Coordinates of C-alpha atoms in Angstrom, one line a residue:
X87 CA 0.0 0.0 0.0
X88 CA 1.3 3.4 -0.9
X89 CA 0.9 5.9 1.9
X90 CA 1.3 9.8 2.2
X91 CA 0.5 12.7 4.0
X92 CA -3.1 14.1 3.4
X93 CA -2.9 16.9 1.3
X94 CA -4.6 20.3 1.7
X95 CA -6.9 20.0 -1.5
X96 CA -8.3 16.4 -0.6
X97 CA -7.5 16.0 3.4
X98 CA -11.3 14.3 5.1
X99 CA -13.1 13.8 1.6
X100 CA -14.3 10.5 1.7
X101 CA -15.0 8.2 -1.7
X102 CA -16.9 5.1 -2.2
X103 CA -15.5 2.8 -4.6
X104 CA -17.7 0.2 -5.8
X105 CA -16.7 -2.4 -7.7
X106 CA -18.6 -4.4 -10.2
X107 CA -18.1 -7.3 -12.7
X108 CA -15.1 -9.7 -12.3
X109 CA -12.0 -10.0 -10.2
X110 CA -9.9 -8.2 -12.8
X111 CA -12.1 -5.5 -11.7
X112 CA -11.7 -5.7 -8.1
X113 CA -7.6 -5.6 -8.7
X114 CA -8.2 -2.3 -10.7
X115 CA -10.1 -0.6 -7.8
X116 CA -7.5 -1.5 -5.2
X117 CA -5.1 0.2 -7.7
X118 CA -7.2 3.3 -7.7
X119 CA -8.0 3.1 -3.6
X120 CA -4.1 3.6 -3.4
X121 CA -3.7 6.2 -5.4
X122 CA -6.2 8.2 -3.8
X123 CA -5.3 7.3 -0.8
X124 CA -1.6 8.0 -1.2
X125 CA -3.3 11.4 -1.9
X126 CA -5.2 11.9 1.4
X127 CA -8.8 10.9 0.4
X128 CA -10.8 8.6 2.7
X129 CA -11.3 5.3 0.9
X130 CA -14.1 3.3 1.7
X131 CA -16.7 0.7 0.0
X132 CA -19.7 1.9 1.9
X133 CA -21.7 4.9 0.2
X134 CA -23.1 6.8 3.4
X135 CA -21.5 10.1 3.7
X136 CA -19.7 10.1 0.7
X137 CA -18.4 12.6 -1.5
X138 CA -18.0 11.0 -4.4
X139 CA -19.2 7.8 -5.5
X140 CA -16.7 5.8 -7.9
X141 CA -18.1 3.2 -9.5
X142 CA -15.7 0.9 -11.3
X143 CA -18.3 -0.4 -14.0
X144 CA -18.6 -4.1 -15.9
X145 CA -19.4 -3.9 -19.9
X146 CA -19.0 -7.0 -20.7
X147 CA -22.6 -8.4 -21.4
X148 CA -25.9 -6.8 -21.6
X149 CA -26.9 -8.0 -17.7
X150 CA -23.5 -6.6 -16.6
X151 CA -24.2 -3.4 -18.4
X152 CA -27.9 -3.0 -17.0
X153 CA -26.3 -3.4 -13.4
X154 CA -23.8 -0.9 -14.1
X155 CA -26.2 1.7 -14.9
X156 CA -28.4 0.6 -11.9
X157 CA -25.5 0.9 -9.5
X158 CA -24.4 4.4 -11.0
X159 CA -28.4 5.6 -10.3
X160 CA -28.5 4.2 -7.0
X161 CA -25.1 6.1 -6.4
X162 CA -27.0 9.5 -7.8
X163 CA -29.7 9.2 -5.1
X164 CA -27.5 9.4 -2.2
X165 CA -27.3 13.0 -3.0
X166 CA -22.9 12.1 -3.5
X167 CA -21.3 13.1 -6.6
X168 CA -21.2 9.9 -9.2
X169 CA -18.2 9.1 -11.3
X170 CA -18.3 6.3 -13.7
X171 CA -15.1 4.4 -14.6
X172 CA -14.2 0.9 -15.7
X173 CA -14.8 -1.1 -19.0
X174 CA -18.3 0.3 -19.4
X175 CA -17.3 3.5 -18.9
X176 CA -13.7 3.3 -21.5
X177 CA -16.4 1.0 -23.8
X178 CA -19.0 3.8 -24.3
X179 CA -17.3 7.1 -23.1
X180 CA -19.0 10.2 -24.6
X181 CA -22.2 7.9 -25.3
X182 CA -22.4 7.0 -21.9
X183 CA -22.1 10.4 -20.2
X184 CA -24.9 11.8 -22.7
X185 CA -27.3 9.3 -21.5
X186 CA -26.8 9.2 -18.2
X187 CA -26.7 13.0 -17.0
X188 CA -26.7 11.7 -12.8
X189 CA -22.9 11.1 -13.9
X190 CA -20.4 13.7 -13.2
X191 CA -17.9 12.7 -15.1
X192 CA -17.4 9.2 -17.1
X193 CA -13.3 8.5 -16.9
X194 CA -11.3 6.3 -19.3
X195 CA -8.3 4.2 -18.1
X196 CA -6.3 6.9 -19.2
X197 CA -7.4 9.0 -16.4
X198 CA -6.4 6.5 -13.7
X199 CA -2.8 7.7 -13.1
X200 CA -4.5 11.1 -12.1
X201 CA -7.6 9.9 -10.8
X202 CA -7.5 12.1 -7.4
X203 CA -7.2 15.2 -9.4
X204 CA -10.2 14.3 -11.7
X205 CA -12.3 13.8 -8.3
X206 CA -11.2 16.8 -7.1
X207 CA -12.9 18.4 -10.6
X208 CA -15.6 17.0 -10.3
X209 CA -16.3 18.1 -6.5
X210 CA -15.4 21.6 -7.8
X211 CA -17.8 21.8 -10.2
X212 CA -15.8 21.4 -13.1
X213 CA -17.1 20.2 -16.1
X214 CA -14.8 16.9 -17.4
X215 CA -15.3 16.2 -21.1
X216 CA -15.8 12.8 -21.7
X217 CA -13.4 10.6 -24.1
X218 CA -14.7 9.3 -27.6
X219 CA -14.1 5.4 -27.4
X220 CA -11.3 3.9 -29.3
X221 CA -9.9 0.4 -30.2
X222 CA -7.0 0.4 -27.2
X223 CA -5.3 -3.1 -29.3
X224 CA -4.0 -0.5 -31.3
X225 CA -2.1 1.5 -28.8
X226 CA 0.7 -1.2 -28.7
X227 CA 3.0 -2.9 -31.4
X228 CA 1.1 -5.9 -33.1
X229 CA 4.0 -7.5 -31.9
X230 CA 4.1 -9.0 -28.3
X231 CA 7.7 -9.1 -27.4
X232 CA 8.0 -4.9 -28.7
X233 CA 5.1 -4.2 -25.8
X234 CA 7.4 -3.5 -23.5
X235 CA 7.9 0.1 -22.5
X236 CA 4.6 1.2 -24.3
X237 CA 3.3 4.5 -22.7
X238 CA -0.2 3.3 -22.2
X239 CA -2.3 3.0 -19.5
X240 CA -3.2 -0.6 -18.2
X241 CA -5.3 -0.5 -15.3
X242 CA -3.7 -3.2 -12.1
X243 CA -0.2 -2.9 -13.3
X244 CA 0.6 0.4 -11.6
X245 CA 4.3 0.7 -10.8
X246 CA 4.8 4.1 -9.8
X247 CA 3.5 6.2 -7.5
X248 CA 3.0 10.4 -6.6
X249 CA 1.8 10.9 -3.4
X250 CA 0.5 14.4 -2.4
X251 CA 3.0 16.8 -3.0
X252 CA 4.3 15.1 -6.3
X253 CA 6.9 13.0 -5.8
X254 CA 8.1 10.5 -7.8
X255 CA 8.6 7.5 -5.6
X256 CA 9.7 5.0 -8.4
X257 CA 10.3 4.6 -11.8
X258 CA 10.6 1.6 -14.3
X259 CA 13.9 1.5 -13.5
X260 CA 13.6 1.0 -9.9
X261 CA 13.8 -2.7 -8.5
X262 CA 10.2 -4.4 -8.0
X263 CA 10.9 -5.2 -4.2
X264 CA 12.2 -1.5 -3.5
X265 CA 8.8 -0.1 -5.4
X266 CA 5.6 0.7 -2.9
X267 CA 2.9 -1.3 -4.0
X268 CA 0.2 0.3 -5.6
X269 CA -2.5 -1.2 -3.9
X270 CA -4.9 -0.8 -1.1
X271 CA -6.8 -3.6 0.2
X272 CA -10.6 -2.8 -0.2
X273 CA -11.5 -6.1 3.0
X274 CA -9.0 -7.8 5.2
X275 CA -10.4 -11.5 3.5
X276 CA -7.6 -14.3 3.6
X277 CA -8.1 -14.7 -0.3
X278 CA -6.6 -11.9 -2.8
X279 CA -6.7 -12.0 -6.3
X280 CA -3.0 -11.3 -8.2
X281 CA -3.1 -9.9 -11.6
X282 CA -0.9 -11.7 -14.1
X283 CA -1.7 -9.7 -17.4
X284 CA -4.1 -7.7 -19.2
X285 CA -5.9 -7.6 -22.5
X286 CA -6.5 -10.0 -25.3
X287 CA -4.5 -11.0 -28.4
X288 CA -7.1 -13.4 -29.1
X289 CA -10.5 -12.5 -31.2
X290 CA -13.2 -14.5 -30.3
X291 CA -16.2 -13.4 -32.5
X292 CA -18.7 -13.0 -29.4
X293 CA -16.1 -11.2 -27.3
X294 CA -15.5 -7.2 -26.8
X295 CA -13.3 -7.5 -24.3
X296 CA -9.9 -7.1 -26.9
X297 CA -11.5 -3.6 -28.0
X298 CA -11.8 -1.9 -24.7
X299 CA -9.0 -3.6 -22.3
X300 CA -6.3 -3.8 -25.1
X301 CA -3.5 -6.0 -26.5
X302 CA -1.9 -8.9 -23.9
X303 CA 0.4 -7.4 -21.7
X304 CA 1.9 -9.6 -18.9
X305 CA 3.0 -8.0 -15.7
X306 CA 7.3 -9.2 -14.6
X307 CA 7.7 -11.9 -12.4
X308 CA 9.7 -9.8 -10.0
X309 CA 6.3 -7.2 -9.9
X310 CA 4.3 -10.3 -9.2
X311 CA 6.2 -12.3 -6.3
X312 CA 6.4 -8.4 -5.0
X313 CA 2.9 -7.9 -4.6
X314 CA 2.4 -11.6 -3.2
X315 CA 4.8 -11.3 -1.0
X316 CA 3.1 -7.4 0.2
X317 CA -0.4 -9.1 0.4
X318 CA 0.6 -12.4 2.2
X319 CA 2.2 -9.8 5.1
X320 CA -1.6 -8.2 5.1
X321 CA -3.0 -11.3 6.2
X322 CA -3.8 -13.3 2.6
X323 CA -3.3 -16.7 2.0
X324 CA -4.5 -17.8 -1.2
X325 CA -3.5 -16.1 -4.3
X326 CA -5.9 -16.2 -7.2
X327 CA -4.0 -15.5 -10.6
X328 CA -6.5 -13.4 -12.9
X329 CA -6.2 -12.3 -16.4
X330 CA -8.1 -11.9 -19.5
X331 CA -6.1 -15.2 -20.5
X332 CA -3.6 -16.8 -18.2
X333 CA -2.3 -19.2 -20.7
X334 CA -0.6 -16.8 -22.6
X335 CA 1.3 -14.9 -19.8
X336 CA 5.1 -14.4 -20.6
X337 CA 4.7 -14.5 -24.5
X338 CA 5.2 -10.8 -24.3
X339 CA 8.2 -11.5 -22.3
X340 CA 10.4 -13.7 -24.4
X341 CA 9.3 -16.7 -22.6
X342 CA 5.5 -18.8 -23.2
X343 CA 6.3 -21.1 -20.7
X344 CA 7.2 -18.4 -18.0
X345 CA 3.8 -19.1 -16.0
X346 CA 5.3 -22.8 -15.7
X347 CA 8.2 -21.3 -13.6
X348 CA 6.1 -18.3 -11.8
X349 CA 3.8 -21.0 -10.4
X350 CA 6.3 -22.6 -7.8
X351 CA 7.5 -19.2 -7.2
X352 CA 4.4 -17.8 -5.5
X353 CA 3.8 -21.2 -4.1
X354 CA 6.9 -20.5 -1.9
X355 CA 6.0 -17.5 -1.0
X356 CA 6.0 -17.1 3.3
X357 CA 2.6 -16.9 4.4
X358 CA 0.8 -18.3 1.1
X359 CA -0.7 -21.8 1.6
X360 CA -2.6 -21.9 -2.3
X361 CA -2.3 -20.5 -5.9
X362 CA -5.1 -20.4 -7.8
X363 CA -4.6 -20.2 -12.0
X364 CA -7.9 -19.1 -13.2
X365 CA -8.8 -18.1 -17.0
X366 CA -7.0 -20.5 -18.8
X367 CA -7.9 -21.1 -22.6
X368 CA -7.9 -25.0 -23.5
X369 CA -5.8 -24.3 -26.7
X370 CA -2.9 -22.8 -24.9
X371 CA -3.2 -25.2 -22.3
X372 CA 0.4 -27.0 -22.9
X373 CA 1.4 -30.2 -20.8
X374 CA 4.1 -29.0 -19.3
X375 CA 1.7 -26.6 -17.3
X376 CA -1.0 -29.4 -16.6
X377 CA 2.1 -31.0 -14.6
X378 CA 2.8 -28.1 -13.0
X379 CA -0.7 -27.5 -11.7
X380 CA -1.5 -30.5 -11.2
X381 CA 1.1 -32.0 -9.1
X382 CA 3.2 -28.5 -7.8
X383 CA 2.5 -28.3 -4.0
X384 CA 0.4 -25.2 -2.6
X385 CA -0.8 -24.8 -6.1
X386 CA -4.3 -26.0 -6.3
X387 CA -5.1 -28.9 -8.7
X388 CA -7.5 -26.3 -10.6
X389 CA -8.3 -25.9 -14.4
X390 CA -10.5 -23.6 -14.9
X391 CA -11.3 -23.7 -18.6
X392 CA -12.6 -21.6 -21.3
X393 CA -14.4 -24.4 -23.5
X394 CA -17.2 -21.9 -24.6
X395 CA -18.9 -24.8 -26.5
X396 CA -17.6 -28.2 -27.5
X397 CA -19.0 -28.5 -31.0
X398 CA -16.5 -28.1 -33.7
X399 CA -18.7 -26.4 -36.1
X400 CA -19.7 -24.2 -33.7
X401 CA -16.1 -22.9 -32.4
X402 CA -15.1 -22.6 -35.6
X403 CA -17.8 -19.9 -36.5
X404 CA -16.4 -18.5 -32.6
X405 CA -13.2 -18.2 -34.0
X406 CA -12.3 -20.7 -31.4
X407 CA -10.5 -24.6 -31.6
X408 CA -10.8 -27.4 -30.0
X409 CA -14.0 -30.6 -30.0
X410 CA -15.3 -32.4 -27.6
X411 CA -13.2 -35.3 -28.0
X412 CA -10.1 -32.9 -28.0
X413 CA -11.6 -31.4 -24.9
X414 CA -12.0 -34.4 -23.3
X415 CA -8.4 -35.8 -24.0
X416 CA -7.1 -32.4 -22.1
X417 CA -9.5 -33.5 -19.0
X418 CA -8.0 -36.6 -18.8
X419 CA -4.5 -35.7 -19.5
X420 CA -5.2 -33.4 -16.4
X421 CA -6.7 -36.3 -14.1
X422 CA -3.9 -38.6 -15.2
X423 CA -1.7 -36.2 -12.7
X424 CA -4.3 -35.1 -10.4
X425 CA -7.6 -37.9 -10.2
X426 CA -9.7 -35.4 -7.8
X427 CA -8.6 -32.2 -9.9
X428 CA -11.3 -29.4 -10.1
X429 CA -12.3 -28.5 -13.3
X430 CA -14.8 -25.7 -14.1
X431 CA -15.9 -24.0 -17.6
X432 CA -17.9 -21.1 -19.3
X433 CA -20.6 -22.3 -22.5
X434 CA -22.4 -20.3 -24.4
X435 CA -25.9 -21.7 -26.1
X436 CA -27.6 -20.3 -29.0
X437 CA -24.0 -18.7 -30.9
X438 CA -25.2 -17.8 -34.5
X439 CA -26.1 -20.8 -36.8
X440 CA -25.9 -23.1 -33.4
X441 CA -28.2 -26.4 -34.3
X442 CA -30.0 -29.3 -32.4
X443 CA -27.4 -31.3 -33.1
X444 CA -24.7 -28.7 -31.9
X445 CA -26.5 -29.0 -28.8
X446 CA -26.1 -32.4 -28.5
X447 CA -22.8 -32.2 -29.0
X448 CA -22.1 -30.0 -25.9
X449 CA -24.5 -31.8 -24.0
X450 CA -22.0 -35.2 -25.0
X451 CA -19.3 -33.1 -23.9
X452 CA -20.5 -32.2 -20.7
X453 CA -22.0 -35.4 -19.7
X454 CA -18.7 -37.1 -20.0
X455 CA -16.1 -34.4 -18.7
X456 CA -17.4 -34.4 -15.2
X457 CA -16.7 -30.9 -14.1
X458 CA -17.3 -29.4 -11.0
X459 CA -19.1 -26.1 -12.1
X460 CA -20.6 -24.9 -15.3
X461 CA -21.4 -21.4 -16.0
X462 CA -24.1 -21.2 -18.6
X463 CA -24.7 -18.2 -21.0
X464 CA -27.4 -17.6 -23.5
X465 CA -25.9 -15.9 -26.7
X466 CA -27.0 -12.0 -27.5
X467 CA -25.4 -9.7 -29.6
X468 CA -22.3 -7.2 -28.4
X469 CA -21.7 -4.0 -30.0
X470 CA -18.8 -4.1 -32.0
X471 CA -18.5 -8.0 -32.7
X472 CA -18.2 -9.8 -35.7
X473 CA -21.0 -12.6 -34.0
X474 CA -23.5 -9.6 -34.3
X475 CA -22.7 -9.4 -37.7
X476 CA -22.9 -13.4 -38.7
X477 CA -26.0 -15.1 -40.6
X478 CA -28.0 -17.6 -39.0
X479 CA -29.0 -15.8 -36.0
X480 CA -31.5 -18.3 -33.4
X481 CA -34.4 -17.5 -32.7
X482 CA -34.9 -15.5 -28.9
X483 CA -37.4 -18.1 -27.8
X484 CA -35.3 -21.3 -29.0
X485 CA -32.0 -19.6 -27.0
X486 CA -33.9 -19.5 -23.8
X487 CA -35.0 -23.4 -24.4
X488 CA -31.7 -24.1 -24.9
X489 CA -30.3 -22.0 -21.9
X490 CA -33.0 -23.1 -19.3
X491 CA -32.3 -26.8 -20.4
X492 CA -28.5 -26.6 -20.6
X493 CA -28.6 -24.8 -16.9
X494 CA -30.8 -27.6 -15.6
X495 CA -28.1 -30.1 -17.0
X496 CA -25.1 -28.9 -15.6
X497 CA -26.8 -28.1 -12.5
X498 CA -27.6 -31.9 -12.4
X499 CA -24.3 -33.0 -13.2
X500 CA -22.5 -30.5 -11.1
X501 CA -24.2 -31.9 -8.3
X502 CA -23.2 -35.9 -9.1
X503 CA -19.7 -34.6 -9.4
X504 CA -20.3 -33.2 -6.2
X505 CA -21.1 -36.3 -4.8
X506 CA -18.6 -38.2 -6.4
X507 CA -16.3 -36.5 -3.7
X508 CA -18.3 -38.2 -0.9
X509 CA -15.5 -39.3 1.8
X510 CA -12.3 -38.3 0.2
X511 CA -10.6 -35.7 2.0
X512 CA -9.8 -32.5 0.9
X513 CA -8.1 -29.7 1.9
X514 CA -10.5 -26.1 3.2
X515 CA -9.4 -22.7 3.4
X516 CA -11.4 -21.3 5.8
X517 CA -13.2 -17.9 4.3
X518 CA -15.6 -16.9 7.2
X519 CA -16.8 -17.9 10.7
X520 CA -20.1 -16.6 11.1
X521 CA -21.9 -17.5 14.3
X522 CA -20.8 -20.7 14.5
X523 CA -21.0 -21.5 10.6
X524 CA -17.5 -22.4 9.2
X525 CA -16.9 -21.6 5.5
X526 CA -14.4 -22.4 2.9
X527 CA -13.2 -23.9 -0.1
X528 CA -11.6 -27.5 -1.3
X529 CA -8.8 -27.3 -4.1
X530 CA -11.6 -27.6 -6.3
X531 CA -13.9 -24.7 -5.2
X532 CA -12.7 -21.0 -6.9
X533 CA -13.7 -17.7 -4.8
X534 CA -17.7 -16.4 -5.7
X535 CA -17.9 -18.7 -8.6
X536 CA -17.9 -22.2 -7.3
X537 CA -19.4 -24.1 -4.6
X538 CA -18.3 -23.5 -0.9
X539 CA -17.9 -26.4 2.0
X540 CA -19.6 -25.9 5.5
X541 CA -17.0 -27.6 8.1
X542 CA -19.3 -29.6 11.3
X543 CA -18.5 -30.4 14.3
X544 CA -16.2 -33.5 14.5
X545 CA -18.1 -36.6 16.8
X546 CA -15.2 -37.0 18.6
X547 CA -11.3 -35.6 18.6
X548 CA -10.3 -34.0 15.2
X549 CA -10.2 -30.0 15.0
X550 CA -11.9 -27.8 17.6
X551 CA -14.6 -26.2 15.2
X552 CA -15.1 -23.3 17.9
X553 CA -10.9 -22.5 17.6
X554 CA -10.7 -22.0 13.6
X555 CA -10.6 -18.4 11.7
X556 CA -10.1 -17.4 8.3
X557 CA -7.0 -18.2 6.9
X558 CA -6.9 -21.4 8.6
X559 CA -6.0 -24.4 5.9
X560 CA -7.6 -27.6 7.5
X561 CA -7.7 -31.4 6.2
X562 CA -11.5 -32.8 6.3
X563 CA -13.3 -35.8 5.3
X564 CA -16.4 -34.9 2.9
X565 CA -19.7 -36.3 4.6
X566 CA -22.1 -34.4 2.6
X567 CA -23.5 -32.6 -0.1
X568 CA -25.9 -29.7 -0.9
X569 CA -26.1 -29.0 -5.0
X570 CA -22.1 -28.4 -5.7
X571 CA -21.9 -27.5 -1.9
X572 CA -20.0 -30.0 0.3
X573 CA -20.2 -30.7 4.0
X574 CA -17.0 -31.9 5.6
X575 CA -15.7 -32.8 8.7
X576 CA -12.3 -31.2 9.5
X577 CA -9.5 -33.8 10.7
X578 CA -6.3 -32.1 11.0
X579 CA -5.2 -28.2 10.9
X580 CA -2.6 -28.6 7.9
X581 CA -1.6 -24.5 8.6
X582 CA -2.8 -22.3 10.9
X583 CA -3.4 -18.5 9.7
X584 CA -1.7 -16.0 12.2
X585 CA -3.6 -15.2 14.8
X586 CA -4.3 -11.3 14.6
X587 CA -3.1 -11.0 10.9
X588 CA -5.3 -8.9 8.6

């Protein structure tokens, strides 16, 4: 965390950041929180008595859109100024402030480096024009490996700092574990997420994501173990590794297989118990990192899977690769190392030119690849995508079918894999204790978008249930099940979080 002496222009304003969308996101306002901070504003996630509202919007689908716009109303009726930033906000820009007046400013990612002064505009009165949206892959060499360098603004890879008064406090030429962090924690959970890279080389024809958040740029390994090693001294014991695409962090860097070699790394880092890789596309998915995830200790045996759809004709006409027999192979290439590894994927129903027996096809797929949690999404249009533009378009009625029965399935089959796990032991991070309920997560189970496991009372010996708090990393026996929910009974404390810490 950067910290500084209030100055006079900022000293007791307070801003609310709120955060929406994914954990990318959350990384990006913990980037902002500290630079405000460092600059003397009162950073909190609570509204009440605020003077500005920042709302770190989602774009990605229309749902995420339609909250974003609810949140920033919301925000306007607490009588607080309202600023909009994020990937709505840098998607839609001068679109977005004319229809949505309550706004006082909409910021692009370009303003984050001076994002206290543009608060202290807005609470002045001053009227800040709002940028015209552009295509941010073309702001860097179409070349990875000449990224490097590139003056542009990537939101969660801040590695300077000015505190009030102006100071430079480190350059790019300064050593990553001499650097202050740029970073403020927005909750004092045992579980951070640690941004790898940002933006998308790849062009998925359903995906706007590229557009707004840019060409792949991976963060240095030195940055990285830097910032683990800063957040496992605030109290955080798993790391979850986020980017737009994991798979491809280092190519940028000279080096593909660099997330092979980073892994062990942050798995040794003091304090850190688990790694989490999250956002990994199947294509890029080499062996050499299934071995390394699946067998490296403190990393958890977790694949988390972009598979979008399994049907070949279908990923094709997504731009993507892959079937469901080479999807499959992948699965079992990972359980070969790992038999009780957690795997989770995304699929989209009712893609342009999608038919019955498309459906079928994924429904194969998922019936035989026996993951642990299925996200769902029914198809719609994007701004700015070449899917809006294909022939062939499904009808709305015949995508909801589809949806509601493809949700029902994998709902079903997420709960047999479930209890497939029905006395084997796993391993809990402990997230919450909450009048007497123990929560946490197995290997298996990803922050918000997997199951949990409720830890009970052992009948006799075991681990004092009353004596556990978050952080704690505790062997259990699985005795139940609730949908992709598990019940478990801890045996032994495998590492004790330090009592006091964050």
């Amino acid at each position: 965390m950067v910290s500084a002496t209030s100055s006079s222009s900022t000293a007791g304003r307070r801003v609310a950041l709120l955060t929406l969308g994914c954990a990318r996101n959350e990384v990006d306002s913990e980037e902002l929180a500290a630079r405000l901070h460092a600059d003397g504003w009162q950073v909190t996630t609570d509204g009440e008595g605020a003077d500005v509202v920042l709302v770190n919007t989602c774009g990605f689908v229309e749902k995420a859109k339609q909250d974003s716009i609810q949140t920033l109303l919301a925000a306007a009726d607490t009588g607080a100024k309202v600023v909009a930033a994020g990937c709505m906000a840098e998607r839609y820009g001068r679109e977005l402030a004319d229809g949505m007046p309550e706004a006082g400013a909409v910021l692009s990612f370009d303003d984050y480096p001076d994002i206290s002064a543009r608060l202290d505009e807005v609470l002045a009165g001053k009227q800040i024009e709002a940028h015209v949206p552009r295509d941010r892959r073309e702001l860097l060499p179409l070349t990875p490996v000449a990224r490097r360098g590139g003056a542009v603004v990537v939101p969660g890879h801040g590695d300077t700092a000015r505190p009030a008064g102006g100071t430079l406090l480190a350059d790019e030429h300064t050593p990553a574990h001499l650097r202050p962090v740029l970073r403020h924690r927005l909750d004092s959970g045992p579980v951070a997420s640690l941004k790898l890279a940002s933006g998308c080389d790849r062009r998925c024809a359903f995906c706007a994501i590229p557009a707004f958040r840019g060409a792949f740029v991976s963060r240095t390994p030195d940055e990285l173990l830097a910032e683990a090693e800063w957040l496992a001294r605030s109290g955080v014991r798993e790391l979850v590794l986020v980017s737009e695409n994991s798979t491809s962090y280092g190519k940028d860097l000279g080096d593909p297989r660099l997330l092979e070699k980073l892994l062990p790394q942050l798995a040794a880092v003091d304090g850190i118990v688990r790694v989490r890789a999250s956002y990994l596309q199947p294509a890029e998915t080499r062996p050499g990192l299934v071995e390394v995830i699946a067998t490296t200790p403190g990393v958890a045996p977790y694949f988390d899977l972009s598979f979008q759809h399994s049907s070949e004709a279908v990923l094709r006409r997504m731009r993507r690769f892959g079937s469901t027999d080479r999807f499959l192979e992948l699965l079992a290439s990972v359980r070969e190392f790992a038999p009780d590894a957690g795997a989770r994927s995304n699929v989209i129903v009712g893609f342009p030119g999608e038919t019955k027996a498309d459906v079928q096809e994924l429904e194969r797929f998922l019936g035989a690849a026996r993951l642990d949690a299925i996200g769902v999404f029914d198809y719609s249009d994007e701004d700015g995508t070449e899917a809006a533009t294909l022939s062939g378009k499904v009808s709305s009625a015949t995508v909801k079918r589809r949806y509601d029965r493809l949700s029902a399935l994998a709902d079903e089959l997420c709960s047999q894999r479930a209890e497939e796990r029905l006395g084997s032991v796993v391993e809990v991070l402990v997230d919450s204790v909450d009048d007497g309920v123990v929560e946490g997560r197995a290997a298996h189970q990803a922050p918000e978008v997997d199951g949990s496991t409720t830890l009970v009372a052992p009948d006799g010996g075991g681990v004092d249930l009353a004596a556990l708090r978050p952080g704690d990393l505790v062997r259990a026996v699985v005795t139940g099940t609730e949908g992709v929910d598990l019940v478990a009974v801890p045996e032994e404390m495998v590492s004790a979080a330090p009592r006091g810490a964050g």
